[in-house]
Coordinates of C-alpha atoms and ligand atoms in Angstrom, one line a residue:
M15 CA 93.4 120.6 93.2
I16 CA 91.2 118.7 90.8
I17 CA 89.0 120.2 88.1
V18 CA 86.0 118.1 87.1
T19 CA 84.8 119.0 83.6
R20 CA 81.2 119.0 82.5
K21 CA 79.7 116.2 80.5
G22 CA 80.4 116.6 76.8
V23 CA 83.4 118.9 77.3
T24 CA 85.4 119.3 74.1
D25 CA 89.1 118.7 73.6
A26 CA 89.6 122.3 72.8
E27 CA 88.0 123.3 76.1
I28 CA 90.2 120.8 78.0
D29 CA 93.3 122.2 76.3
H30 CA 92.3 125.7 77.2
I31 CA 91.8 124.8 80.9
R32 CA 95.2 123.1 81.0
E33 CA 96.9 126.1 79.3
K34 CA 95.4 128.4 81.9
V35 CA 96.6 126.3 84.8
E36 CA 100.0 125.6 83.3
A37 CA 100.6 129.3 82.6
L38 CA 100.7 129.7 86.4
G39 CA 103.5 127.2 86.7
L40 CA 101.5 124.2 87.8
R41 CA 101.4 120.8 86.1
T42 CA 98.3 119.2 84.9
H43 CA 97.3 115.5 84.5
L44 CA 94.3 114.5 82.4
S45 CA 92.3 111.5 83.4
R46 CA 89.4 110.4 81.3
G47 CA 86.9 107.9 82.7
E48 CA 83.8 106.5 81.3
Y49 CA 81.6 108.9 83.3
R50 CA 83.8 111.9 83.9
T51 CA 87.0 113.6 83.0
V52 CA 89.2 115.2 85.6
I53 CA 92.2 117.5 85.3
G54 CA 94.5 117.2 88.3
C55 CA 96.7 120.2 89.1
V56 CA 99.9 119.8 91.0
G57 CA 102.2 122.6 92.2
D58 CA 101.6 125.8 94.2
E59 CA 97.9 125.7 94.6
E60 CA 97.7 129.2 96.0
K61 CA 98.5 130.5 92.6
L62 CA 95.2 129.0 91.4
D63 CA 93.3 131.5 93.6
R64 CA 94.1 134.1 90.9
L65 CA 92.1 132.1 88.3
P66 CA 88.3 132.2 88.3
L67 CA 88.3 128.5 87.5
L68 CA 84.6 128.0 87.5
S69 CA 84.1 130.6 84.8
I70 CA 86.4 128.8 82.3
P71 CA 84.2 127.0 79.7
G72 CA 84.0 123.3 80.4
V73 CA 84.7 123.5 84.1
E74 CA 82.0 122.0 86.3
E75 CA 83.5 121.6 89.8
V76 CA 86.8 122.4 91.5
H77 CA 88.0 120.5 94.6
P78 CA 91.1 120.8 96.7
V79 CA 92.9 117.5 97.3
M80 CA 93.8 117.6 101.0
K81 CA 95.9 114.4 101.0
P82 CA 99.7 114.7 101.1
Y83 CA 99.8 112.4 98.0
K84 CA 98.1 113.8 94.9
L85 CA 98.7 111.8 91.8
A86 CA 98.2 108.6 93.8
A87 CA 95.0 109.8 95.4
R88 CA 91.7 108.3 94.3
E89 CA 90.2 111.7 93.6
F90 CA 92.9 112.5 91.1
A91 CA 91.8 109.9 88.6
A92 CA 88.5 109.5 86.9
A93 CA 88.7 105.7 87.1
D94 CA 90.8 102.9 88.6
T95 CA 94.2 102.6 86.9
R96 CA 94.4 99.5 84.7
I97 CA 97.7 98.2 83.5
P98 CA 97.7 95.9 80.6
L99 CA 100.4 93.2 80.9
G100 CA 100.9 90.3 78.6
S101 CA 97.6 88.6 78.0
G102 CA 96.0 90.1 81.1
E103 CA 95.4 93.4 82.8
L104 CA 96.2 94.5 86.4
G105 CA 93.4 96.5 88.1
G106 CA 90.7 95.1 85.9
E107 CA 88.0 92.5 86.6
E108 CA 90.4 89.5 86.5
V109 CA 92.5 88.6 89.5
F110 CA 96.0 88.9 88.1
V111 CA 98.5 86.4 89.5
V112 CA 102.3 86.7 89.2
A113 CA 104.2 83.6 90.2
G114 CA 107.7 82.2 90.1
P115 CA 110.7 81.5 92.2
C116 CA 112.2 84.0 94.7
S117 CA 115.4 83.9 92.7
V118 CA 116.3 83.0 89.2
E119 CA 118.6 80.0 89.7
G120 CA 119.1 78.8 86.2
M121 CA 117.4 78.5 82.8
E122 CA 116.0 75.0 83.3
M123 CA 114.3 75.7 86.6
L124 CA 112.9 79.0 85.5
E125 CA 111.5 77.7 82.3
R126 CA 109.9 74.7 84.0
T127 CA 108.4 77.0 86.7
A128 CA 107.1 79.4 84.1
R129 CA 105.3 76.7 82.2
A130 CA 103.8 75.3 85.4
V131 CA 102.5 78.6 86.7
R132 CA 101.3 79.7 83.3
D133 CA 99.3 76.5 82.9
A134 CA 97.8 77.0 86.3
G135 CA 96.6 80.5 85.4
A136 CA 99.4 82.9 86.3
R137 CA 99.6 85.9 83.9
A138 CA 103.2 86.9 84.7
L139 CA 106.5 85.3 85.9
R140 CA 108.4 86.6 88.9
G141 CA 112.1 85.9 89.7
G142 CA 114.8 88.0 91.2
A143 CA 118.2 88.4 89.5
Y144 CA 119.3 90.9 92.1
K145 CA 118.4 89.8 95.6
P146 CA 118.3 91.9 98.7
R147 CA 119.4 89.4 101.5
T148 CA 119.5 90.1 105.2
S149 CA 122.9 88.4 105.4
P150 CA 125.8 89.5 103.2
Y151 CA 126.9 85.8 103.1
S152 CA 123.6 84.6 101.4
F153 CA 123.0 84.1 97.7
H154 CA 122.5 87.4 96.0
G155 CA 121.2 86.3 92.6
L156 CA 122.7 85.7 89.2
A157 CA 122.6 89.4 88.3
E158 CA 123.0 90.1 84.5
E159 CA 122.9 86.4 83.7
G160 CA 119.6 86.1 85.6
L161 CA 118.2 89.0 83.6
R162 CA 119.2 87.3 80.3
I163 CA 117.5 84.1 81.5
L164 CA 114.3 86.0 82.3
S165 CA 114.2 87.5 78.8
E166 CA 114.8 84.1 77.2
V167 CA 112.0 82.5 79.3
R168 CA 109.7 85.3 78.4
E169 CA 110.4 84.6 74.7
R170 CA 109.8 80.9 75.1
T171 CA 106.6 81.1 77.3
G172 CA 105.0 84.4 76.4
L173 CA 104.8 85.4 80.1
P174 CA 105.8 89.0 81.0
V175 CA 108.5 89.1 83.7
V176 CA 108.6 91.0 87.0
T177 CA 112.0 91.4 88.6
E178 CA 113.6 93.5 91.3
V179 CA 115.9 96.5 90.8
M180 CA 117.8 97.3 93.9
D181 CA 120.0 100.2 93.0
T182 CA 119.9 103.2 90.7
R183 CA 123.0 101.8 88.9
Q184 CA 121.0 98.7 87.9
V185 CA 118.0 100.5 86.4
D186 CA 119.1 100.5 82.8
A187 CA 120.2 96.9 82.8
V188 CA 117.0 95.7 84.6
A189 CA 114.8 97.8 82.3
A190 CA 116.4 96.3 79.3
H191 CA 114.8 92.9 80.3
A192 CA 111.9 93.4 82.7
D193 CA 108.3 94.1 81.8
V194 CA 107.7 95.2 85.4
L195 CA 110.3 96.7 87.8
Q196 CA 109.9 95.5 91.3
I197 CA 111.0 97.8 94.1
G198 CA 111.5 95.7 97.2
A199 CA 110.3 96.4 100.8
R200 CA 113.8 97.4 101.9
N201 CA 114.0 100.0 99.2
M202 CA 110.5 101.5 99.5
Q203 CA 112.0 104.8 100.8
N204 CA 115.0 104.8 98.5
Y205 CA 113.9 108.1 97.0
N206 CA 116.7 108.2 94.4
L207 CA 115.7 104.8 93.1
L208 CA 112.0 105.7 93.1
T209 CA 112.8 108.9 91.1
E210 CA 114.9 106.9 88.6
V211 CA 112.2 104.3 87.9
G212 CA 109.7 107.1 87.6
R213 CA 111.5 108.4 84.5
L214 CA 110.9 105.1 82.7
H215 CA 107.7 104.1 80.9
R216 CA 107.5 100.7 82.5
P217 CA 105.1 99.5 85.3
V218 CA 106.6 99.5 88.8
L219 CA 105.6 96.9 91.4
L220 CA 106.2 98.8 94.7
K221 CA 106.4 96.7 97.8
R222 CA 105.4 98.2 101.2
G223 CA 108.3 98.7 103.5
M224 CA 108.1 96.3 106.5
S225 CA 107.6 99.2 108.9
A226 CA 106.0 101.7 106.6
T227 CA 102.6 103.3 107.3
L228 CA 100.2 103.4 104.4
R229 CA 100.7 107.2 104.1
E230 CA 104.5 106.6 103.7
F231 CA 103.7 103.9 101.2
L232 CA 101.4 106.1 99.1
L233 CA 104.0 108.9 99.2
A234 CA 106.6 106.5 97.9
A235 CA 104.3 105.7 95.0
E236 CA 103.9 109.5 94.5
Y237 CA 107.7 109.8 94.0
V238 CA 107.5 107.5 91.1
M239 CA 104.4 109.1 89.6
K240 CA 105.7 112.6 90.0
Q241 CA 108.4 111.8 87.4
G242 CA 105.7 110.8 84.9
N243 CA 105.4 107.1 85.4
T244 CA 101.9 106.6 86.7
D245 CA 101.8 102.8 86.3
V246 CA 102.5 101.8 89.9
I247 CA 101.2 98.6 91.4
L248 CA 101.0 98.7 95.2
C249 CA 102.0 95.4 97.0
E250 CA 101.1 94.6 100.6
R251 CA 103.8 92.0 101.6
G252 CA 103.3 91.9 105.4
I253 CA 104.6 94.1 108.1
R254 CA 106.7 93.6 111.2
T255 CA 104.8 93.0 114.3
F256 CA 105.5 91.3 117.7
E257 CA 104.4 88.0 116.3
T258 CA 107.1 85.4 115.8
M259 CA 105.2 82.4 114.4
T260 CA 104.9 84.1 111.0
R261 CA 107.7 85.9 109.1
N262 CA 105.6 89.0 108.9
T263 CA 101.9 89.8 109.4
L264 CA 99.8 90.3 106.3
D265 CA 98.0 93.6 106.9
V266 CA 94.7 92.6 105.4
S267 CA 93.2 95.9 106.2
A268 CA 95.8 97.7 104.2
I269 CA 94.1 96.3 101.1
P270 CA 90.7 98.0 101.4
V271 CA 92.3 101.2 102.8
L272 CA 94.6 101.4 99.8
K273 CA 91.8 100.8 97.4
R274 CA 89.8 103.5 99.1
E275 CA 92.7 106.0 99.1
S276 CA 94.1 105.3 95.7
H277 CA 93.1 104.4 92.1
L278 CA 96.3 102.3 91.8
P279 CA 96.1 98.5 91.5
V280 CA 96.8 96.7 94.8
V281 CA 98.3 93.2 95.0
A282 CA 99.3 91.0 97.9
D283 CA 102.3 88.8 98.5
P284 CA 101.2 85.9 100.7
S285 CA 104.6 84.3 100.5
H286 CA 106.7 87.0 102.2
A287 CA 103.8 87.8 104.5
G288 CA 103.5 84.4 106.1
G289 CA 107.0 83.1 105.4
R290 CA 105.6 79.5 105.3
S291 CA 104.3 77.6 102.3
D292 CA 101.2 76.3 104.2
L293 CA 100.1 79.9 104.8
V294 CA 100.2 80.9 101.1
A295 CA 96.7 79.6 100.2
P296 CA 94.8 81.0 103.2
L297 CA 96.6 84.4 103.0
A298 CA 96.0 84.6 99.2
Y299 CA 92.3 83.9 99.7
A300 CA 92.1 86.5 102.5
A301 CA 93.7 89.1 100.2
I302 CA 91.3 88.5 97.3
A303 CA 88.3 88.5 99.7
A304 CA 89.5 91.9 101.0
G305 CA 89.6 93.3 97.4
A306 CA 93.1 92.8 96.2
D307 CA 93.5 93.0 92.4
G308 CA 96.1 90.3 92.3
L309 CA 98.8 88.3 94.0
I310 CA 102.5 87.7 93.7
V311 CA 103.4 84.1 94.8
E312 CA 106.7 82.3 95.2
V313 CA 106.8 78.9 93.4
H314 CA 109.7 76.6 93.1
P315 CA 110.2 73.2 91.4
E316 CA 111.9 71.8 94.6
P317 CA 111.4 74.2 97.5
E318 CA 113.8 72.4 99.8
E319 CA 116.6 73.0 97.2
A320 CA 115.8 76.7 96.7
L321 CA 118.7 79.1 97.0
S322 CA 116.4 81.7 98.7
D323 CA 113.0 81.6 100.5
G324 CA 112.5 77.9 100.1
E325 CA 110.3 77.7 103.3
Q326 CA 107.7 79.9 101.8
S327 CA 107.8 78.6 98.3
V328 CA 105.0 76.3 97.1
T329 CA 105.5 73.4 94.7
F330 CA 103.8 73.3 91.3
G331 CA 101.1 71.1 92.7
E332 CA 100.4 73.3 95.6
F333 CA 100.3 76.3 93.4
Q334 CA 97.7 74.6 91.1
E335 CA 95.6 73.7 94.2
T336 CA 95.8 77.3 95.5
M337 CA 94.6 78.6 92.1
E338 CA 91.7 76.2 92.1
G339 CA 90.7 77.2 95.6
L340 CA 91.1 80.8 94.7
A341 CA 88.5 80.7 92.0
T342 CA 85.7 80.6 94.6
F343 CA 87.0 83.6 96.4
A344 CA 87.5 85.5 93.1
R345 CA 83.9 84.8 92.2
A346 CA 82.7 85.9 95.6
A347 CA 84.6 89.1 95.2
G348 CA 82.9 89.7 91.9
R349 CA 86.0 88.9 89.8
T350 CA 87.3 86.3 87.4
L351 CA 90.4 84.2 87.5
A352 CA 92.4 82.7 84.6
G353 CA 91.8 78.9 85.0
P354 CA 94.2 76.1 84.6
A355 CA 95.1 75.7 80.9
L356 CA 93.9 72.1 81.0
A357 CA 90.4 73.2 81.7
T358 CA 90.3 75.2 78.4
A359 CA 92.1 72.4 76.5
E360 CA 89.5 69.8 77.3
P361 CA 87.9 68.3 74.2
A362 CA 84.3 69.4 73.7
A363 CA 81.8 66.7 74.6
D364 CA 79.9 65.3 71.6
Ligands
PEP418 C1 111.1 89.2 97.0 O1 110.1 89.5 96.4 O2 111.7 88.1 96.8 C2 111.5 90.1 98.1 C3 112.8 90.2 98.4 O3 110.5 90.7 98.6 P1 110.4 91.9 99.8 O4 111.1 93.1 99.2 O5 108.9 92.1 100.0 O6 111.1 91.3 101.0
MN419 MN1 111.7 86.1 98.2

């Protein structure tokens, strides 16, 4: 159930409405937007029948939320969720780009990559220290050492870091270093892990499971939000289809559907979707054209030497070109894009 308050409602009136609802055993979530303020109520809605809600001062409208997800539903928030991160903001006007290697392989490669992607306009650095790999014989990441390298590179470059947490036992260690906790596609329905990261006050980048419906995806976000952590970023990373020429199929339609259904920021991962470096730029452009708030892209100094996902990793030069091409699509979608650092460092003409 959501309660829309009248224009000019006072804080005392809002507190009073919340007290009334909470006295019935429901939880309330306040969302203030520029134009309206809504109070979302979660719990046993039947109990609300006992309250003459419309007669409480400050209440203007009352609507049931029929969706299975509540906190993630668009109606539940007065405005789009914006998540400030480093020098940028996710879910705002600017297309927010996260870039970096699939795996943290060492200090030198990570720092070089961080500087290159930052100078091309990326706002955050990605890199896995714990890697979910299809084969148990593949490289599984540098674990704690990888986390320490990420922290060190954040200090040196100023870029916030996004890194994956695979297991509830790793949550504290990863949270000690990461600015954003990534939940991978294979863990989208790991409800214990979702609950655990929901207890933290740290943004979560939740990847869509490779066979998950959008309803399941939004319900996974709901698990995190239900614990109190409402900073969830939804990531479309391609789904399994019958196609074999691409690693996955980027579900472009998921982007506008998620934007319609939810107030949460939506990003796309063109690297895991296509599985090939030459597909990164076109899929990135398609995602932004479809309304995505950002991208997460795999970039490696030497893709052919990468310990994981080399085929889909772009070089520094390719990343820079992709960002340059992206500017047009960002503008067409009514958004801005952080440009290459060189562009702003140019001396003024005299
Ligand atoms: C990754 O980001 O490197 C990764 C493993 O992604 P996904 O969970 O989408 O496969
Ligand atoms: Mn990867």
